[in-house]
Amino acid sequence: MNTDRLEEFRALAHILNYSKTAEQLFLSQSILSRHIQELEQSLGVTLFLRDTHDVVLTDEGKYLLR
C-alpha cells in the first residue's frame, strides 16, 4: 500500500472537500479522486460517501482514520 495514498486519505478525511484537499496537496482534483478510488479498491471498502455537495466519512473511513 502506498503511504502517499494514506496521507491523501488523511488530508481529505480532515478537510472533507476534494477541491481544497487537492489544492493543499498540489494535485488536481481528478488525480486525488482517482487515488482515493484506488485506495478504496485495494482495501475493498468505501471510505467516503460523496455527492455533488458533500463528502462524508463512512464507518470504515472513520476506522482507518483512527
mmCIF file of N, CA and C in Angstrom:
data_model
loop_
_atom_site.group_PDB
_atom_site.id
_atom_site.type_symbol
_atom_site.label_atom_id
_atom_site.label_comp_id
_atom_site.label_asym_id
_atom_site.label_seq_id
_atom_site.Cartn_x
_atom_site.Cartn_y
_atom_site.Cartn_z
ATOM 1 N N MET A 1 0.848 -1.183 0.000
ATOM 2 C CA MET A 1 0.000 0.000 0.000
ATOM 3 C C MET A 1 0.891 1.243 0.000
ATOM 4 N N ASN A 2 0.535 2.201 -0.776
ATOM 5 C CA ASN A 2 1.302 3.423 -0.926
ATOM 6 C C ASN A 2 1.006 4.379 0.234
ATOM 7 N N THR A 3 2.058 4.774 0.957
ATOM 8 C CA THR A 3 1.846 5.672 2.096
ATOM 9 C C THR A 3 1.374 7.056 1.655
ATOM 10 N N ASP A 4 1.724 7.460 0.429
ATOM 11 C CA ASP A 4 1.214 8.738 -0.079
ATOM 12 C C ASP A 4 -0.302 8.719 -0.161
ATOM 13 N N ARG A 5 -0.875 7.585 -0.552
ATOM 14 C CA ARG A 5 -2.336 7.469 -0.643
ATOM 15 C C ARG A 5 -2.967 7.608 0.742
ATOM 16 N N LEU A 6 -2.311 7.055 1.746
ATOM 17 C CA LEU A 6 -2.836 7.170 3.111
ATOM 18 C C LEU A 6 -2.779 8.617 3.593
ATOM 19 N N GLU A 7 -1.724 9.330 3.238
ATOM 20 C CA GLU A 7 -1.633 10.745 3.605
ATOM 21 C C GLU A 7 -2.713 11.558 2.889
ATOM 22 N N GLU A 8 -2.972 11.230 1.632
ATOM 23 C CA GLU A 8 -4.039 11.905 0.891
ATOM 24 C C GLU A 8 -5.386 11.601 1.529
ATOM 25 N N PHE A 9 -5.599 10.342 1.915
ATOM 26 C CA PHE A 9 -6.836 9.970 2.606
ATOM 27 C C PHE A 9 -6.997 10.784 3.886
ATOM 28 N N ARG A 10 -5.930 10.849 4.681
ATOM 29 C CA ARG A 10 -5.987 11.563 5.956
ATOM 30 C C ARG A 10 -6.322 13.034 5.742
ATOM 31 N N ALA A 11 -5.705 13.648 4.758
ATOM 32 C CA ALA A 11 -5.987 15.061 4.477
ATOM 33 C C ALA A 11 -7.443 15.242 4.059
ATOM 34 N N LEU A 12 -7.929 14.388 3.167
ATOM 35 C CA LEU A 12 -9.319 14.500 2.723
ATOM 36 C C LEU A 12 -10.285 14.230 3.871
ATOM 37 N N ALA A 13 -9.936 13.295 4.744
ATOM 38 C CA ALA A 13 -10.800 12.971 5.885
ATOM 39 C C ALA A 13 -10.944 14.158 6.828
ATOM 40 N N HIS A 14 -9.929 14.992 6.917
ATOM 41 C CA HIS A 14 -10.000 16.168 7.791
ATOM 42 C C HIS A 14 -10.661 17.356 7.108
ATOM 43 N N ILE A 15 -10.398 17.537 5.827
ATOM 44 C CA ILE A 15 -10.927 18.702 5.110
ATOM 45 C C ILE A 15 -12.323 18.441 4.555
ATOM 46 N N LEU A 16 -12.587 17.188 4.127
ATOM 47 C CA LEU A 16 -13.872 16.769 3.568
ATOM 48 C C LEU A 16 -14.298 17.614 2.362
ATOM 49 N N ASN A 17 -13.312 17.959 1.546
ATOM 50 C CA ASN A 17 -13.577 18.700 0.323
ATOM 51 C C ASN A 17 -12.473 18.350 -0.665
ATOM 52 N N TYR A 18 -12.854 17.750 -1.800
ATOM 53 C CA TYR A 18 -11.857 17.306 -2.772
ATOM 54 C C TYR A 18 -11.050 18.464 -3.346
ATOM 55 N N SER A 19 -11.701 19.537 -3.700
ATOM 56 C CA SER A 19 -11.002 20.668 -4.314
ATOM 57 C C SER A 19 -9.971 21.271 -3.370
ATOM 58 N N LYS A 20 -10.390 21.539 -2.142
ATOM 59 C CA LYS A 20 -9.476 22.149 -1.174
ATOM 60 C C LYS A 20 -8.338 21.208 -0.809
ATOM 61 N N THR A 21 -8.656 19.922 -0.676
ATOM 62 C CA THR A 21 -7.616 18.950 -0.344
ATOM 63 C C THR A 21 -6.617 18.828 -1.484
ATOM 64 N N ALA A 22 -7.112 18.737 -2.698
ATOM 65 C CA ALA A 22 -6.225 18.632 -3.853
ATOM 66 C C ALA A 22 -5.318 19.856 -3.943
ATOM 67 N N GLU A 23 -5.865 21.017 -3.718
ATOM 68 C CA GLU A 23 -5.068 22.248 -3.757
ATOM 69 C C GLU A 23 -3.974 22.207 -2.689
ATOM 70 N N GLN A 24 -4.328 21.782 -1.496
ATOM 71 C CA GLN A 24 -3.363 21.713 -0.392
ATOM 72 C C GLN A 24 -2.241 20.717 -0.704
ATOM 73 N N LEU A 25 -2.589 19.635 -1.406
ATOM 74 C CA LEU A 25 -1.615 18.589 -1.710
ATOM 75 C C LEU A 25 -0.910 18.810 -3.053
ATOM 76 N N PHE A 26 -1.241 19.911 -3.718
ATOM 77 C CA PHE A 26 -0.663 20.230 -5.024
ATOM 78 C C PHE A 26 -0.950 19.140 -6.058
ATOM 79 N N LEU A 27 -2.198 18.674 -6.052
ATOM 80 C CA LEU A 27 -2.685 17.681 -7.002
ATOM 81 C C LEU A 27 -3.895 18.259 -7.719
ATOM 82 N N SER A 28 -4.256 17.662 -8.842
ATOM 83 C CA SER A 28 -5.534 18.014 -9.449
ATOM 84 C C SER A 28 -6.626 17.243 -8.711
ATOM 85 N N GLN A 29 -7.824 17.758 -8.780
ATOM 86 C CA GLN A 29 -8.949 17.098 -8.117
ATOM 87 C C GLN A 29 -9.179 15.704 -8.700
ATOM 88 N N SER A 30 -9.029 15.566 -10.008
ATOM 89 C CA SER A 30 -9.253 14.261 -10.646
ATOM 90 C C SER A 30 -8.212 13.237 -10.212
ATOM 91 N N ILE A 31 -6.968 13.662 -10.028
ATOM 92 C CA ILE A 31 -5.918 12.743 -9.558
ATOM 93 C C ILE A 31 -6.220 12.305 -8.131
ATOM 94 N N LEU A 32 -6.591 13.240 -7.279
ATOM 95 C CA LEU A 32 -6.926 12.894 -5.892
ATOM 96 C C LEU A 32 -8.089 11.911 -5.862
ATOM 97 N N SER A 33 -9.110 12.169 -6.650
ATOM 98 C CA SER A 33 -10.268 11.280 -6.702
ATOM 99 C C SER A 33 -9.853 9.878 -7.146
ATOM 100 N N ARG A 34 -9.014 9.801 -8.155
ATOM 101 C CA ARG A 34 -8.545 8.502 -8.636
ATOM 102 C C ARG A 34 -7.722 7.790 -7.571
ATOM 103 N N HIS A 35 -6.867 8.519 -6.870
ATOM 104 C CA HIS A 35 -6.061 7.916 -5.811
ATOM 105 C C HIS A 35 -6.942 7.353 -4.692
ATOM 106 N N ILE A 36 -7.959 8.103 -4.315
ATOM 107 C CA ILE A 36 -8.868 7.629 -3.257
ATOM 108 C C ILE A 36 -9.622 6.393 -3.734
ATOM 109 N N GLN A 37 -10.063 6.382 -4.978
ATOM 110 C CA GLN A 37 -10.748 5.203 -5.522
ATOM 111 C C GLN A 37 -9.816 3.996 -5.546
ATOM 112 N N GLU A 38 -8.555 4.201 -5.905
ATOM 113 C CA GLU A 38 -7.584 3.109 -5.907
ATOM 114 C C GLU A 38 -7.368 2.576 -4.492
ATOM 115 N N LEU A 39 -7.300 3.475 -3.511
ATOM 116 C CA LEU A 39 -7.145 3.060 -2.120
ATOM 117 C C LEU A 39 -8.356 2.253 -1.672
ATOM 118 N N GLU A 40 -9.547 2.735 -2.000
ATOM 119 C CA GLU A 40 -10.769 2.016 -1.645
ATOM 120 C C GLU A 40 -10.790 0.623 -2.277
ATOM 121 N N GLN A 41 -10.389 0.531 -3.532
ATOM 122 C CA GLN A 41 -10.360 -0.770 -4.207
ATOM 123 C C GLN A 41 -9.342 -1.704 -3.570
ATOM 124 N N SER A 42 -8.179 -1.179 -3.222
ATOM 125 C CA SER A 42 -7.152 -2.037 -2.626
ATOM 126 C C SER A 42 -7.570 -2.532 -1.243
ATOM 127 N N LEU A 43 -8.348 -1.726 -0.519
ATOM 128 C CA LEU A 43 -8.830 -2.123 0.810
ATOM 129 C C LEU A 43 -10.141 -2.900 0.753
ATOM 130 N N GLY A 44 -10.854 -2.773 -0.356
ATOM 131 C CA GLY A 44 -12.130 -3.457 -0.510
ATOM 132 C C GLY A 44 -13.265 -2.838 0.284
ATOM 133 N N VAL A 45 -13.147 -1.545 0.571
ATOM 134 C CA VAL A 45 -14.195 -0.836 1.320
ATOM 135 C C VAL A 45 -14.409 0.548 0.715
ATOM 136 N N THR A 46 -15.556 1.136 1.021
ATOM 137 C CA THR A 46 -15.833 2.522 0.664
ATOM 138 C C THR A 46 -15.441 3.382 1.853
ATOM 139 N N LEU A 47 -14.581 4.362 1.624
ATOM 140 C CA LEU A 47 -14.092 5.211 2.707
ATOM 141 C C LEU A 47 -14.878 6.511 2.836
ATOM 142 N N PHE A 48 -15.424 6.973 1.712
ATOM 143 C CA PHE A 48 -16.170 8.233 1.698
ATOM 144 C C PHE A 48 -17.484 8.050 0.948
ATOM 145 N N LEU A 49 -18.524 8.711 1.440
ATOM 146 C CA LEU A 49 -19.764 8.851 0.684
ATOM 147 C C LEU A 49 -19.692 10.222 0.046
ATOM 148 N N ARG A 50 -19.998 10.281 -1.257
ATOM 149 C CA ARG A 50 -19.860 11.528 -1.991
ATOM 150 C C ARG A 50 -21.144 11.837 -2.739
ATOM 151 N N ASP A 51 -21.448 13.096 -2.851
ATOM 152 C CA ASP A 51 -22.446 13.567 -3.805
ATOM 153 C C ASP A 51 -21.935 14.901 -4.336
ATOM 154 N N THR A 52 -22.736 15.621 -5.032
ATOM 155 C CA THR A 52 -22.243 16.844 -5.665
ATOM 156 C C THR A 52 -21.864 17.931 -4.659
ATOM 157 N N HIS A 53 -22.341 17.824 -3.415
ATOM 158 C CA HIS A 53 -22.089 18.877 -2.437
ATOM 159 C C HIS A 53 -21.339 18.424 -1.194
ATOM 160 N N ASP A 54 -21.400 17.144 -0.861
ATOM 161 C CA ASP A 54 -20.854 16.691 0.413
ATOM 162 C C ASP A 54 -19.908 15.514 0.246
ATOM 163 N N VAL A 55 -18.950 15.454 1.153
ATOM 164 C CA VAL A 55 -18.061 14.307 1.296
ATOM 165 C C VAL A 55 -18.130 13.920 2.771
ATOM 166 N N VAL A 56 -18.473 12.660 3.054
ATOM 167 C CA VAL A 56 -18.651 12.193 4.414
ATOM 168 C C VAL A 56 -17.879 10.892 4.591
ATOM 169 N N LEU A 57 -17.196 10.756 5.710
ATOM 170 C CA LEU A 57 -16.507 9.505 6.012
ATOM 171 C C LEU A 57 -17.508 8.407 6.331
ATOM 172 N N THR A 58 -17.257 7.220 5.809
ATOM 173 C CA THR A 58 -18.049 6.050 6.193
ATOM 174 C C THR A 58 -17.506 5.528 7.523
ATOM 175 N N ASP A 59 -18.170 4.549 8.087
ATOM 176 C CA ASP A 59 -17.660 3.933 9.315
ATOM 177 C C ASP A 59 -16.278 3.328 9.072
ATOM 178 N N GLU A 60 -16.087 2.720 7.898
ATOM 179 C CA GLU A 60 -14.777 2.151 7.566
ATOM 180 C C GLU A 60 -13.727 3.247 7.451
ATOM 181 N N GLY A 61 -14.114 4.383 6.881
ATOM 182 C CA GLY A 61 -13.216 5.521 6.781
ATOM 183 C C GLY A 61 -12.825 6.059 8.143
ATOM 184 N N LYS A 62 -13.802 6.136 9.058
ATOM 185 C CA LYS A 62 -13.516 6.580 10.419
ATOM 186 C C LYS A 62 -12.566 5.629 11.115
ATOM 187 N N TYR A 63 -12.753 4.329 10.881
ATOM 188 C CA TYR A 63 -11.880 3.332 11.485
ATOM 189 C C TYR A 63 -10.449 3.479 10.964
ATOM 190 N N LEU A 64 -10.299 3.639 9.661
ATOM 191 C CA LEU A 64 -8.967 3.802 9.077
ATOM 192 C C LEU A 64 -8.303 5.083 9.576
ATOM 193 N N LEU A 65 -9.068 6.136 9.736
ATOM 194 C CA LEU A 65 -8.519 7.401 10.196
ATOM 195 C C LEU A 65 -7.914 7.281 11.598
ATOM 196 N N ARG A 66 -8.560 6.469 12.428
ATOM 197 C CA ARG A 66 -8.021 6.254 13.786
ATOM 198 C C ARG A 66 -6.729 5.508 13.700
#
